Protein backbone atom coordinates (compact mmCIF):
# COMPACT_ATOMS: atom_id res chain seq x y z
CA UNK A 1 0.00 0.00 0.00
CA UNK A 2 1.28 3.46 -0.92
CA UNK A 3 1.93 5.75 2.03
CA UNK A 4 2.69 9.42 1.87
CA UNK A 5 5.91 10.10 3.80
CA UNK A 6 7.19 13.26 5.42
CA UNK A 7 9.66 15.38 3.47
CA UNK A 8 11.33 17.14 6.39
CA UNK A 9 12.17 16.31 10.00
CA UNK A 10 9.00 16.44 12.07
CA UNK A 11 8.52 18.71 15.07
CA UNK A 12 6.76 17.33 18.14
CA UNK A 13 3.08 18.29 18.38
CA UNK A 14 2.05 21.37 20.31
CA UNK A 15 -0.40 20.99 23.18
CA UNK A 16 -3.86 20.00 21.95
CA UNK A 17 -6.46 22.70 22.55
CA UNK A 18 -9.71 20.76 22.70
CA UNK A 19 -11.57 23.41 24.73
CA UNK A 20 -10.75 27.02 23.73
CA UNK A 21 -12.50 28.28 26.88
CA UNK A 22 -9.98 26.38 29.01
CA UNK A 23 -6.70 26.06 27.06
CA UNK A 24 -3.89 23.87 28.40
CA UNK A 25 -0.93 25.29 30.33
CA UNK A 26 1.32 27.35 28.06
CA UNK A 27 -1.48 28.28 25.63
CA UNK A 28 -3.30 31.61 25.54
CA UNK A 29 -5.76 33.18 23.13
CA UNK A 30 -4.22 35.95 21.01
CA UNK A 31 -7.13 36.84 18.75
CA UNK A 32 -10.14 35.44 16.94
CA UNK A 33 -12.21 36.22 13.88
CA UNK A 34 -15.58 35.18 12.48
CA UNK A 35 -15.58 34.16 8.82
CA UNK A 36 -18.29 36.41 7.33
CA UNK A 37 -18.61 34.13 4.29
CA UNK A 38 -19.26 30.99 6.38
CA UNK A 39 -21.80 31.47 9.16
CA UNK A 40 -20.85 29.50 12.27
CA UNK A 41 -17.17 29.29 11.33
CA UNK A 42 -14.50 31.20 13.16
CA UNK A 43 -10.77 31.02 13.75
CA UNK A 44 -8.97 31.32 17.07
CA UNK A 45 -5.26 32.07 17.25
CA UNK A 46 -3.32 30.81 20.27
CA UNK A 47 0.23 31.26 21.48
CA UNK A 48 0.98 27.65 22.34
CA UNK A 49 4.21 26.75 24.14
CA UNK A 50 6.43 28.74 21.76
CA UNK A 51 4.33 28.07 18.64
CA UNK A 52 1.13 29.30 17.02
CA UNK A 53 -1.99 27.13 17.04
CA UNK A 54 -4.83 28.07 14.69
CA UNK A 55 -8.17 26.55 15.63
CA UNK A 56 -10.95 26.41 13.08
CA UNK A 57 -14.27 26.21 14.88
CA UNK A 58 -17.49 25.34 13.11
CA UNK A 59 -20.97 24.38 14.17
CA UNK A 60 -22.24 20.90 13.44
CA UNK A 61 -25.90 20.20 12.62
CA UNK A 62 -26.53 19.13 16.25
CA UNK A 63 -25.31 22.54 17.48
CA UNK A 64 -22.02 21.24 18.90
CA UNK A 65 -18.79 22.93 17.85
CA UNK A 66 -16.03 21.00 16.12
CA UNK A 67 -12.42 22.19 16.41
CA UNK A 68 -9.55 21.54 14.01
CA UNK A 69 -6.09 22.58 15.17
CA UNK A 70 -3.15 23.36 12.92
CA UNK A 71 0.22 24.38 14.35
CA UNK A 72 2.79 26.77 12.91
CA UNK A 73 5.85 28.68 14.10
CA UNK A 74 5.15 32.06 15.68
CA UNK A 75 6.90 33.74 12.75
CA UNK A 76 3.95 32.63 10.57
CA UNK A 77 2.14 35.90 11.39
CA UNK A 78 5.01 38.04 10.02
CA UNK A 79 5.74 35.73 7.08
CA UNK A 80 2.25 35.14 5.68
CA UNK A 81 1.23 38.52 4.16
CA UNK A 82 4.55 39.19 2.35
CA UNK A 83 4.75 35.56 1.18
CA UNK A 84 1.20 35.76 -0.16
CA UNK A 85 1.94 39.07 -1.91
CA UNK A 86 5.01 37.54 -3.61
CA UNK A 87 3.09 34.37 -4.49
CA UNK A 88 0.35 36.41 -6.20
CA UNK A 89 2.72 38.39 -8.43
CA UNK A 90 2.24 37.79 -12.14
CA UNK A 91 4.82 35.47 -13.70
CA UNK A 92 6.27 38.42 -15.64
CA UNK A 93 7.36 40.03 -12.34
CA UNK A 94 8.36 36.88 -10.50
CA UNK A 95 9.23 33.61 -12.18
CA UNK A 96 8.36 31.69 -9.00
CA UNK A 97 4.62 32.34 -9.43
CA UNK A 98 2.80 29.01 -9.79
CA UNK A 99 0.14 26.91 -8.12
CA UNK A 100 2.49 25.94 -5.28
CA UNK A 101 5.49 27.70 -3.82
CA UNK A 102 8.77 26.01 -3.00
CA UNK A 103 9.11 25.15 0.69
CA UNK A 104 10.38 28.03 2.79
CA UNK A 105 11.98 27.78 6.22
CA UNK A 106 9.97 29.93 8.61
CA UNK A 107 10.87 29.84 12.29
CA UNK A 108 12.55 26.46 11.88
CA UNK A 109 9.58 24.87 10.03
CA UNK A 110 9.03 24.22 6.33
CA UNK A 111 5.98 26.00 4.88
CA UNK A 112 4.48 26.15 1.40
CA UNK A 113 1.71 28.25 -0.13
CA UNK A 114 -0.71 26.75 -2.63
CA UNK A 115 -3.45 28.15 -4.78
CA UNK A 116 -6.75 26.54 -3.84
CA UNK A 117 -9.58 26.40 -6.35
CA UNK A 118 -12.37 25.34 -3.98
CA UNK A 119 -11.26 26.20 -0.45
CA UNK A 120 -14.54 27.59 0.79
CA UNK A 121 -16.54 24.45 0.14
CA UNK A 122 -18.63 26.40 -2.35
CA UNK A 123 -16.04 26.58 -5.10
CA UNK A 124 -14.43 29.77 -3.77
CA UNK A 125 -10.81 30.32 -4.67
CA UNK A 126 -8.23 30.90 -1.99
CA UNK A 127 -4.92 29.83 -0.55
CA UNK A 128 -3.60 26.92 1.48
CA UNK A 129 -0.58 27.03 3.79
CA UNK A 130 1.02 23.64 4.45
CA UNK A 131 3.36 23.03 7.36
CA UNK A 132 5.53 20.12 6.23
CA UNK A 133 7.23 20.04 9.64
CA UNK A 134 4.06 19.09 11.51
CA UNK A 135 1.93 15.99 10.99
CA UNK A 136 -1.87 16.21 10.89
CA UNK A 137 -3.55 13.57 13.01
CA UNK A 138 -5.64 11.30 10.80
CA UNK A 139 -7.84 8.86 12.76
CA UNK A 140 -7.32 5.36 11.39
CA UNK A 141 -4.37 6.47 9.25
CA UNK A 142 -1.70 6.93 11.89
CA UNK A 143 1.03 5.56 9.60
CA UNK A 144 0.30 8.12 6.87
CA UNK A 145 1.67 11.63 6.65
CA UNK A 146 -0.38 14.72 5.82
CA UNK A 147 0.99 18.16 6.66
CA UNK A 148 -0.89 20.44 8.99
CA UNK A 149 -2.52 23.17 6.95
CA UNK A 150 -4.97 26.04 6.87
CA UNK A 151 -7.09 27.05 3.88
CA UNK A 152 -8.74 30.44 3.52
CA UNK A 153 -10.79 32.00 0.71
CA UNK A 154 -9.62 35.16 -1.02
CA UNK A 155 -12.74 36.94 0.17
CA UNK A 156 -12.06 36.07 3.83
CA UNK A 157 -8.41 37.09 3.52
CA UNK A 158 -8.86 40.39 1.72
CA UNK A 159 -12.43 41.51 2.49
CA UNK A 160 -13.18 39.64 5.72
CA UNK A 161 -10.34 41.16 7.72
CA UNK A 162 -8.11 38.11 8.14
CA UNK A 163 -4.94 39.69 6.69
CA UNK A 164 -5.42 42.71 8.97
CA UNK A 165 -6.00 40.50 12.01
CA UNK A 166 -2.85 38.46 11.35
CA UNK A 167 -0.75 41.63 11.13
CA UNK A 168 -2.15 42.77 14.51
CA UNK A 169 -1.22 39.58 16.40
CA UNK A 170 1.53 40.07 18.97
CA UNK A 171 3.04 37.38 21.13
mmCIF file with all atom_site columns, C-alpha atoms in Angstrom:
data_model
loop_
_atom_site.group_PDB
_atom_site.id
_atom_site.type_symbol
_atom_site.label_atom_id
_atom_site.label_alt_id
_atom_site.label_comp_id
_atom_site.label_asym_id
_atom_site.label_entity_id
_atom_site.label_seq_id
_atom_site.pdbx_PDB_ins_code
_atom_site.Cartn_x
_atom_site.Cartn_y
_atom_site.Cartn_z
_atom_site.occupancy
_atom_site.B_iso_or_equiv
_atom_site.pdbx_formal_charge
_atom_site.auth_seq_id
_atom_site.auth_comp_id
_atom_site.auth_asym_id
_atom_site.auth_atom_id
_atom_site.pdbx_PDB_model_num
ATOM 1   C CA . UNK A 1 1   ? 0.000   0.000  0.000   1.00 0.00 ? 1   UNK A CA 1
ATOM 2   C CA . UNK A 1 2   ? 1.279   3.460  -0.917  1.00 0.00 ? 2   UNK A CA 1
ATOM 3   C CA . UNK A 1 3   ? 1.925   5.750  2.034   1.00 0.00 ? 3   UNK A CA 1
ATOM 4   C CA . UNK A 1 4   ? 2.693   9.424  1.873   1.00 0.00 ? 4   UNK A CA 1
ATOM 5   C CA . UNK A 1 5   ? 5.907   10.103 3.799   1.00 0.00 ? 5   UNK A CA 1
ATOM 6   C CA . UNK A 1 6   ? 7.188   13.260 5.422   1.00 0.00 ? 6   UNK A CA 1
ATOM 7   C CA . UNK A 1 7   ? 9.659   15.379 3.468   1.00 0.00 ? 7   UNK A CA 1
ATOM 8   C CA . UNK A 1 8   ? 11.335  17.141 6.390   1.00 0.00 ? 8   UNK A CA 1
ATOM 9   C CA . UNK A 1 9   ? 12.168  16.308 10.001  1.00 0.00 ? 9   UNK A CA 1
ATOM 10  C CA . UNK A 1 10  ? 8.998   16.443 12.073  1.00 0.00 ? 10  UNK A CA 1
ATOM 11  C CA . UNK A 1 11  ? 8.523   18.712 15.072  1.00 0.00 ? 11  UNK A CA 1
ATOM 12  C CA . UNK A 1 12  ? 6.755   17.329 18.138  1.00 0.00 ? 12  UNK A CA 1
ATOM 13  C CA . UNK A 1 13  ? 3.080   18.286 18.375  1.00 0.00 ? 13  UNK A CA 1
ATOM 14  C CA . UNK A 1 14  ? 2.054   21.373 20.312  1.00 0.00 ? 14  UNK A CA 1
ATOM 15  C CA . UNK A 1 15  ? -0.402  20.987 23.181  1.00 0.00 ? 15  UNK A CA 1
ATOM 16  C CA . UNK A 1 16  ? -3.858  19.996 21.951  1.00 0.00 ? 16  UNK A CA 1
ATOM 17  C CA . UNK A 1 17  ? -6.455  22.699 22.550  1.00 0.00 ? 17  UNK A CA 1
ATOM 18  C CA . UNK A 1 18  ? -9.711  20.762 22.704  1.00 0.00 ? 18  UNK A CA 1
ATOM 19  C CA . UNK A 1 19  ? -11.565 23.409 24.732  1.00 0.00 ? 19  UNK A CA 1
ATOM 20  C CA . UNK A 1 20  ? -10.755 27.018 23.726  1.00 0.00 ? 20  UNK A CA 1
ATOM 21  C CA . UNK A 1 21  ? -12.502 28.277 26.880  1.00 0.00 ? 21  UNK A CA 1
ATOM 22  C CA . UNK A 1 22  ? -9.982  26.375 29.009  1.00 0.00 ? 22  UNK A CA 1
ATOM 23  C CA . UNK A 1 23  ? -6.701  26.061 27.065  1.00 0.00 ? 23  UNK A CA 1
ATOM 24  C CA . UNK A 1 24  ? -3.886  23.868 28.397  1.00 0.00 ? 24  UNK A CA 1
ATOM 25  C CA . UNK A 1 25  ? -0.933  25.292 30.327  1.00 0.00 ? 25  UNK A CA 1
ATOM 26  C CA . UNK A 1 26  ? 1.319   27.346 28.064  1.00 0.00 ? 26  UNK A CA 1
ATOM 27  C CA . UNK A 1 27  ? -1.480  28.280 25.633  1.00 0.00 ? 27  UNK A CA 1
ATOM 28  C CA . UNK A 1 28  ? -3.300  31.615 25.540  1.00 0.00 ? 28  UNK A CA 1
ATOM 29  C CA . UNK A 1 29  ? -5.759  33.184 23.133  1.00 0.00 ? 29  UNK A CA 1
ATOM 30  C CA . UNK A 1 30  ? -4.220  35.948 21.008  1.00 0.00 ? 30  UNK A CA 1
ATOM 31  C CA . UNK A 1 31  ? -7.129  36.844 18.750  1.00 0.00 ? 31  UNK A CA 1
ATOM 32  C CA . UNK A 1 32  ? -10.145 35.437 16.938  1.00 0.00 ? 32  UNK A CA 1
ATOM 33  C CA . UNK A 1 33  ? -12.213 36.217 13.883  1.00 0.00 ? 33  UNK A CA 1
ATOM 34  C CA . UNK A 1 34  ? -15.578 35.184 12.478  1.00 0.00 ? 34  UNK A CA 1
ATOM 35  C CA . UNK A 1 35  ? -15.576 34.159 8.820   1.00 0.00 ? 35  UNK A CA 1
ATOM 36  C CA . UNK A 1 36  ? -18.290 36.411 7.327   1.00 0.00 ? 36  UNK A CA 1
ATOM 37  C CA . UNK A 1 37  ? -18.606 34.131 4.291   1.00 0.00 ? 37  UNK A CA 1
ATOM 38  C CA . UNK A 1 38  ? -19.256 30.994 6.379   1.00 0.00 ? 38  UNK A CA 1
ATOM 39  C CA . UNK A 1 39  ? -21.803 31.466 9.165   1.00 0.00 ? 39  UNK A CA 1
ATOM 40  C CA . UNK A 1 40  ? -20.849 29.504 12.269  1.00 0.00 ? 40  UNK A CA 1
ATOM 41  C CA . UNK A 1 41  ? -17.168 29.286 11.333  1.00 0.00 ? 41  UNK A CA 1
ATOM 42  C CA . UNK A 1 42  ? -14.499 31.202 13.160  1.00 0.00 ? 42  UNK A CA 1
ATOM 43  C CA . UNK A 1 43  ? -10.768 31.019 13.751  1.00 0.00 ? 43  UNK A CA 1
ATOM 44  C CA . UNK A 1 44  ? -8.973  31.316 17.065  1.00 0.00 ? 44  UNK A CA 1
ATOM 45  C CA . UNK A 1 45  ? -5.262  32.068 17.245  1.00 0.00 ? 45  UNK A CA 1
ATOM 46  C CA . UNK A 1 46  ? -3.323  30.814 20.271  1.00 0.00 ? 46  UNK A CA 1
ATOM 47  C CA . UNK A 1 47  ? 0.233   31.257 21.476  1.00 0.00 ? 47  UNK A CA 1
ATOM 48  C CA . UNK A 1 48  ? 0.984   27.654 22.344  1.00 0.00 ? 48  UNK A CA 1
ATOM 49  C CA . UNK A 1 49  ? 4.211   26.753 24.139  1.00 0.00 ? 49  UNK A CA 1
ATOM 50  C CA . UNK A 1 50  ? 6.430   28.736 21.757  1.00 0.00 ? 50  UNK A CA 1
ATOM 51  C CA . UNK A 1 51  ? 4.334   28.075 18.643  1.00 0.00 ? 51  UNK A CA 1
ATOM 52  C CA . UNK A 1 52  ? 1.134   29.298 17.017  1.00 0.00 ? 52  UNK A CA 1
ATOM 53  C CA . UNK A 1 53  ? -1.989  27.134 17.039  1.00 0.00 ? 53  UNK A CA 1
ATOM 54  C CA . UNK A 1 54  ? -4.826  28.065 14.688  1.00 0.00 ? 54  UNK A CA 1
ATOM 55  C CA . UNK A 1 55  ? -8.170  26.553 15.625  1.00 0.00 ? 55  UNK A CA 1
ATOM 56  C CA . UNK A 1 56  ? -10.950 26.408 13.077  1.00 0.00 ? 56  UNK A CA 1
ATOM 57  C CA . UNK A 1 57  ? -14.268 26.207 14.885  1.00 0.00 ? 57  UNK A CA 1
ATOM 58  C CA . UNK A 1 58  ? -17.493 25.345 13.105  1.00 0.00 ? 58  UNK A CA 1
ATOM 59  C CA . UNK A 1 59  ? -20.973 24.383 14.173  1.00 0.00 ? 59  UNK A CA 1
ATOM 60  C CA . UNK A 1 60  ? -22.239 20.896 13.444  1.00 0.00 ? 60  UNK A CA 1
ATOM 61  C CA . UNK A 1 61  ? -25.902 20.199 12.623  1.00 0.00 ? 61  UNK A CA 1
ATOM 62  C CA . UNK A 1 62  ? -26.532 19.130 16.250  1.00 0.00 ? 62  UNK A CA 1
ATOM 63  C CA . UNK A 1 63  ? -25.310 22.539 17.482  1.00 0.00 ? 63  UNK A CA 1
ATOM 64  C CA . UNK A 1 64  ? -22.018 21.244 18.902  1.00 0.00 ? 64  UNK A CA 1
ATOM 65  C CA . UNK A 1 65  ? -18.790 22.927 17.854  1.00 0.00 ? 65  UNK A CA 1
ATOM 66  C CA . UNK A 1 66  ? -16.029 21.003 16.117  1.00 0.00 ? 66  UNK A CA 1
ATOM 67  C CA . UNK A 1 67  ? -12.425 22.191 16.409  1.00 0.00 ? 67  UNK A CA 1
ATOM 68  C CA . UNK A 1 68  ? -9.554  21.545 14.006  1.00 0.00 ? 68  UNK A CA 1
ATOM 69  C CA . UNK A 1 69  ? -6.090  22.577 15.169  1.00 0.00 ? 69  UNK A CA 1
ATOM 70  C CA . UNK A 1 70  ? -3.147  23.360 12.925  1.00 0.00 ? 70  UNK A CA 1
ATOM 71  C CA . UNK A 1 71  ? 0.217   24.378 14.345  1.00 0.00 ? 71  UNK A CA 1
ATOM 72  C CA . UNK A 1 72  ? 2.789   26.768 12.912  1.00 0.00 ? 72  UNK A CA 1
ATOM 73  C CA . UNK A 1 73  ? 5.845   28.677 14.104  1.00 0.00 ? 73  UNK A CA 1
ATOM 74  C CA . UNK A 1 74  ? 5.148   32.062 15.681  1.00 0.00 ? 74  UNK A CA 1
ATOM 75  C CA . UNK A 1 75  ? 6.904   33.743 12.747  1.00 0.00 ? 75  UNK A CA 1
ATOM 76  C CA . UNK A 1 76  ? 3.949   32.634 10.572  1.00 0.00 ? 76  UNK A CA 1
ATOM 77  C CA . UNK A 1 77  ? 2.140   35.900 11.390  1.00 0.00 ? 77  UNK A CA 1
ATOM 78  C CA . UNK A 1 78  ? 5.008   38.045 10.020  1.00 0.00 ? 78  UNK A CA 1
ATOM 79  C CA . UNK A 1 79  ? 5.738   35.730 7.078   1.00 0.00 ? 79  UNK A CA 1
ATOM 80  C CA . UNK A 1 80  ? 2.254   35.144 5.679   1.00 0.00 ? 80  UNK A CA 1
ATOM 81  C CA . UNK A 1 81  ? 1.226   38.522 4.162   1.00 0.00 ? 81  UNK A CA 1
ATOM 82  C CA . UNK A 1 82  ? 4.551   39.192 2.349   1.00 0.00 ? 82  UNK A CA 1
ATOM 83  C CA . UNK A 1 83  ? 4.748   35.559 1.183   1.00 0.00 ? 83  UNK A CA 1
ATOM 84  C CA . UNK A 1 84  ? 1.197   35.757 -0.159  1.00 0.00 ? 84  UNK A CA 1
ATOM 85  C CA . UNK A 1 85  ? 1.936   39.073 -1.908  1.00 0.00 ? 85  UNK A CA 1
ATOM 86  C CA . UNK A 1 86  ? 5.006   37.540 -3.611  1.00 0.00 ? 86  UNK A CA 1
ATOM 87  C CA . UNK A 1 87  ? 3.092   34.369 -4.485  1.00 0.00 ? 87  UNK A CA 1
ATOM 88  C CA . UNK A 1 88  ? 0.351   36.406 -6.202  1.00 0.00 ? 88  UNK A CA 1
ATOM 89  C CA . UNK A 1 89  ? 2.725   38.392 -8.431  1.00 0.00 ? 89  UNK A CA 1
ATOM 90  C CA . UNK A 1 90  ? 2.240   37.785 -12.143 1.00 0.00 ? 90  UNK A CA 1
ATOM 91  C CA . UNK A 1 91  ? 4.824   35.471 -13.701 1.00 0.00 ? 91  UNK A CA 1
ATOM 92  C CA . UNK A 1 92  ? 6.272   38.424 -15.640 1.00 0.00 ? 92  UNK A CA 1
ATOM 93  C CA . UNK A 1 93  ? 7.365   40.025 -12.343 1.00 0.00 ? 93  UNK A CA 1
ATOM 94  C CA . UNK A 1 94  ? 8.355   36.882 -10.496 1.00 0.00 ? 94  UNK A CA 1
ATOM 95  C CA . UNK A 1 95  ? 9.226   33.607 -12.176 1.00 0.00 ? 95  UNK A CA 1
ATOM 96  C CA . UNK A 1 96  ? 8.361   31.685 -9.000  1.00 0.00 ? 96  UNK A CA 1
ATOM 97  C CA . UNK A 1 97  ? 4.619   32.335 -9.433  1.00 0.00 ? 97  UNK A CA 1
ATOM 98  C CA . UNK A 1 98  ? 2.800   29.011 -9.786  1.00 0.00 ? 98  UNK A CA 1
ATOM 99  C CA . UNK A 1 99  ? 0.138   26.914 -8.118  1.00 0.00 ? 99  UNK A CA 1
ATOM 100 C CA . UNK A 1 100 ? 2.487   25.943 -5.281  1.00 0.00 ? 100 UNK A CA 1
ATOM 101 C CA . UNK A 1 101 ? 5.493   27.704 -3.820  1.00 0.00 ? 101 UNK A CA 1
ATOM 102 C CA . UNK A 1 102 ? 8.773   26.008 -2.998  1.00 0.00 ? 102 UNK A CA 1
ATOM 103 C CA . UNK A 1 103 ? 9.109   25.150 0.692   1.00 0.00 ? 103 UNK A CA 1
ATOM 104 C CA . UNK A 1 104 ? 10.381  28.030 2.787   1.00 0.00 ? 104 UNK A CA 1
ATOM 105 C CA . UNK A 1 105 ? 11.984  27.778 6.216   1.00 0.00 ? 105 UNK A CA 1
ATOM 106 C CA . UNK A 1 106 ? 9.974   29.926 8.609   1.00 0.00 ? 106 UNK A CA 1
ATOM 107 C CA . UNK A 1 107 ? 10.874  29.840 12.288  1.00 0.00 ? 107 UNK A CA 1
ATOM 108 C CA . UNK A 1 108 ? 12.548  26.455 11.877  1.00 0.00 ? 108 UNK A CA 1
ATOM 109 C CA . UNK A 1 109 ? 9.582   24.872 10.034  1.00 0.00 ? 109 UNK A CA 1
ATOM 110 C CA . UNK A 1 110 ? 9.026   24.222 6.333   1.00 0.00 ? 110 UNK A CA 1
ATOM 111 C CA . UNK A 1 111 ? 5.977   25.998 4.878   1.00 0.00 ? 111 UNK A CA 1
ATOM 112 C CA . UNK A 1 112 ? 4.482   26.147 1.397   1.00 0.00 ? 112 UNK A CA 1
ATOM 113 C CA . UNK A 1 113 ? 1.712   28.245 -0.127  1.00 0.00 ? 113 UNK A CA 1
ATOM 114 C CA . UNK A 1 114 ? -0.712  26.746 -2.632  1.00 0.00 ? 114 UNK A CA 1
ATOM 115 C CA . UNK A 1 115 ? -3.447  28.155 -4.782  1.00 0.00 ? 115 UNK A CA 1
ATOM 116 C CA . UNK A 1 116 ? -6.748  26.538 -3.842  1.00 0.00 ? 116 UNK A CA 1
ATOM 117 C CA . UNK A 1 117 ? -9.581  26.402 -6.350  1.00 0.00 ? 117 UNK A CA 1
ATOM 118 C CA . UNK A 1 118 ? -12.373 25.342 -3.977  1.00 0.00 ? 118 UNK A CA 1
ATOM 119 C CA . UNK A 1 119 ? -11.258 26.201 -0.448  1.00 0.00 ? 119 UNK A CA 1
ATOM 120 C CA . UNK A 1 120 ? -14.539 27.595 0.788   1.00 0.00 ? 120 UNK A CA 1
ATOM 121 C CA . UNK A 1 121 ? -16.536 24.446 0.136   1.00 0.00 ? 121 UNK A CA 1
ATOM 122 C CA . UNK A 1 122 ? -18.634 26.398 -2.346  1.00 0.00 ? 122 UNK A CA 1
ATOM 123 C CA . UNK A 1 123 ? -16.040 26.579 -5.096  1.00 0.00 ? 123 UNK A CA 1
ATOM 124 C CA . UNK A 1 124 ? -14.427 29.766 -3.765  1.00 0.00 ? 124 UNK A CA 1
ATOM 125 C CA . UNK A 1 125 ? -10.813 30.317 -4.669  1.00 0.00 ? 125 UNK A CA 1
ATOM 126 C CA . UNK A 1 126 ? -8.231  30.904 -1.990  1.00 0.00 ? 126 UNK A CA 1
ATOM 127 C CA . UNK A 1 127 ? -4.924  29.833 -0.546  1.00 0.00 ? 127 UNK A CA 1
ATOM 128 C CA . UNK A 1 128 ? -3.595  26.921 1.485   1.00 0.00 ? 128 UNK A CA 1
ATOM 129 C CA . UNK A 1 129 ? -0.584  27.031 3.795   1.00 0.00 ? 129 UNK A CA 1
ATOM 130 C CA . UNK A 1 130 ? 1.017   23.645 4.450   1.00 0.00 ? 130 UNK A CA 1
ATOM 131 C CA . UNK A 1 131 ? 3.360   23.027 7.358   1.00 0.00 ? 131 UNK A CA 1
ATOM 132 C CA . UNK A 1 132 ? 5.533   20.119 6.231   1.00 0.00 ? 132 UNK A CA 1
ATOM 133 C CA . UNK A 1 133 ? 7.229   20.042 9.638   1.00 0.00 ? 133 UNK A CA 1
ATOM 134 C CA . UNK A 1 134 ? 4.057   19.086 11.507  1.00 0.00 ? 134 UNK A CA 1
ATOM 135 C CA . UNK A 1 135 ? 1.926   15.991 10.987  1.00 0.00 ? 135 UNK A CA 1
ATOM 136 C CA . UNK A 1 136 ? -1.869  16.206 10.889  1.00 0.00 ? 136 UNK A CA 1
ATOM 137 C CA . UNK A 1 137 ? -3.553  13.568 13.012  1.00 0.00 ? 137 UNK A CA 1
ATOM 138 C CA . UNK A 1 138 ? -5.645  11.298 10.799  1.00 0.00 ? 138 UNK A CA 1
ATOM 139 C CA . UNK A 1 139 ? -7.845  8.856  12.759  1.00 0.00 ? 139 UNK A CA 1
ATOM 140 C CA . UNK A 1 140 ? -7.322  5.361  11.394  1.00 0.00 ? 140 UNK A CA 1
ATOM 141 C CA . UNK A 1 141 ? -4.374  6.474  9.253   1.00 0.00 ? 141 UNK A CA 1
ATOM 142 C CA . UNK A 1 142 ? -1.705  6.925  11.891  1.00 0.00 ? 142 UNK A CA 1
ATOM 143 C CA . UNK A 1 143 ? 1.026   5.563  9.600   1.00 0.00 ? 143 UNK A CA 1
ATOM 144 C CA . UNK A 1 144 ? 0.305   8.117  6.870   1.00 0.00 ? 144 UNK A CA 1
ATOM 145 C CA . UNK A 1 145 ? 1.667   11.629 6.646   1.00 0.00 ? 145 UNK A CA 1
ATOM 146 C CA . UNK A 1 146 ? -0.380  14.719 5.820   1.00 0.00 ? 146 UNK A CA 1
ATOM 147 C CA . UNK A 1 147 ? 0.994   18.159 6.659   1.00 0.00 ? 147 UNK A CA 1
ATOM 148 C CA . UNK A 1 148 ? -0.892  20.443 8.991   1.00 0.00 ? 148 UNK A CA 1
ATOM 149 C CA . UNK A 1 149 ? -2.520  23.169 6.954   1.00 0.00 ? 149 UNK A CA 1
ATOM 150 C CA . UNK A 1 150 ? -4.968  26.037 6.871   1.00 0.00 ? 150 UNK A CA 1
ATOM 151 C CA . UNK A 1 151 ? -7.091  27.054 3.881   1.00 0.00 ? 151 UNK A CA 1
ATOM 152 C CA . UNK A 1 152 ? -8.743  30.440 3.517   1.00 0.00 ? 152 UNK A CA 1
ATOM 153 C CA . UNK A 1 153 ? -10.787 31.998 0.715   1.00 0.00 ? 153 UNK A CA 1
ATOM 154 C CA . UNK A 1 154 ? -9.615  35.163 -1.021  1.00 0.00 ? 154 UNK A CA 1
ATOM 155 C CA . UNK A 1 155 ? -12.739 36.936 0.174   1.00 0.00 ? 155 UNK A CA 1
ATOM 156 C CA . UNK A 1 156 ? -12.058 36.072 3.827   1.00 0.00 ? 156 UNK A CA 1
ATOM 157 C CA . UNK A 1 157 ? -8.408  37.093 3.521   1.00 0.00 ? 157 UNK A CA 1
ATOM 158 C CA . UNK A 1 158 ? -8.862  40.391 1.720   1.00 0.00 ? 158 UNK A CA 1
ATOM 159 C CA . UNK A 1 159 ? -12.431 41.513 2.493   1.00 0.00 ? 159 UNK A CA 1
ATOM 160 C CA . UNK A 1 160 ? -13.184 39.639 5.716   1.00 0.00 ? 160 UNK A CA 1
ATOM 161 C CA . UNK A 1 161 ? -10.337 41.157 7.724   1.00 0.00 ? 161 UNK A CA 1
ATOM 162 C CA . UNK A 1 162 ? -8.106  38.111 8.144   1.00 0.00 ? 162 UNK A CA 1
ATOM 163 C CA . UNK A 1 163 ? -4.938  39.692 6.689   1.00 0.00 ? 163 UNK A CA 1
ATOM 164 C CA . UNK A 1 164 ? -5.417  42.707 8.967   1.00 0.00 ? 164 UNK A CA 1
ATOM 165 C CA . UNK A 1 165 ? -5.998  40.501 12.012  1.00 0.00 ? 165 UNK A CA 1
ATOM 166 C CA . UNK A 1 166 ? -2.852  38.458 11.351  1.00 0.00 ? 166 UNK A CA 1
ATOM 167 C CA . UNK A 1 167 ? -0.747  41.629 11.133  1.00 0.00 ? 167 UNK A CA 1
ATOM 168 C CA . UNK A 1 168 ? -2.146  42.767 14.507  1.00 0.00 ? 168 UNK A CA 1
ATOM 169 C CA . UNK A 1 169 ? -1.219  39.578 16.404  1.00 0.00 ? 169 UNK A CA 1
ATOM 170 C CA . UNK A 1 170 ? 1.526   40.073 18.969  1.00 0.00 ? 170 UNK A CA 1
ATOM 171 C CA . UNK A 1 171 ? 3.039   37.384 21.133  1.00 0.00 ? 171 UNK A CA 1
#
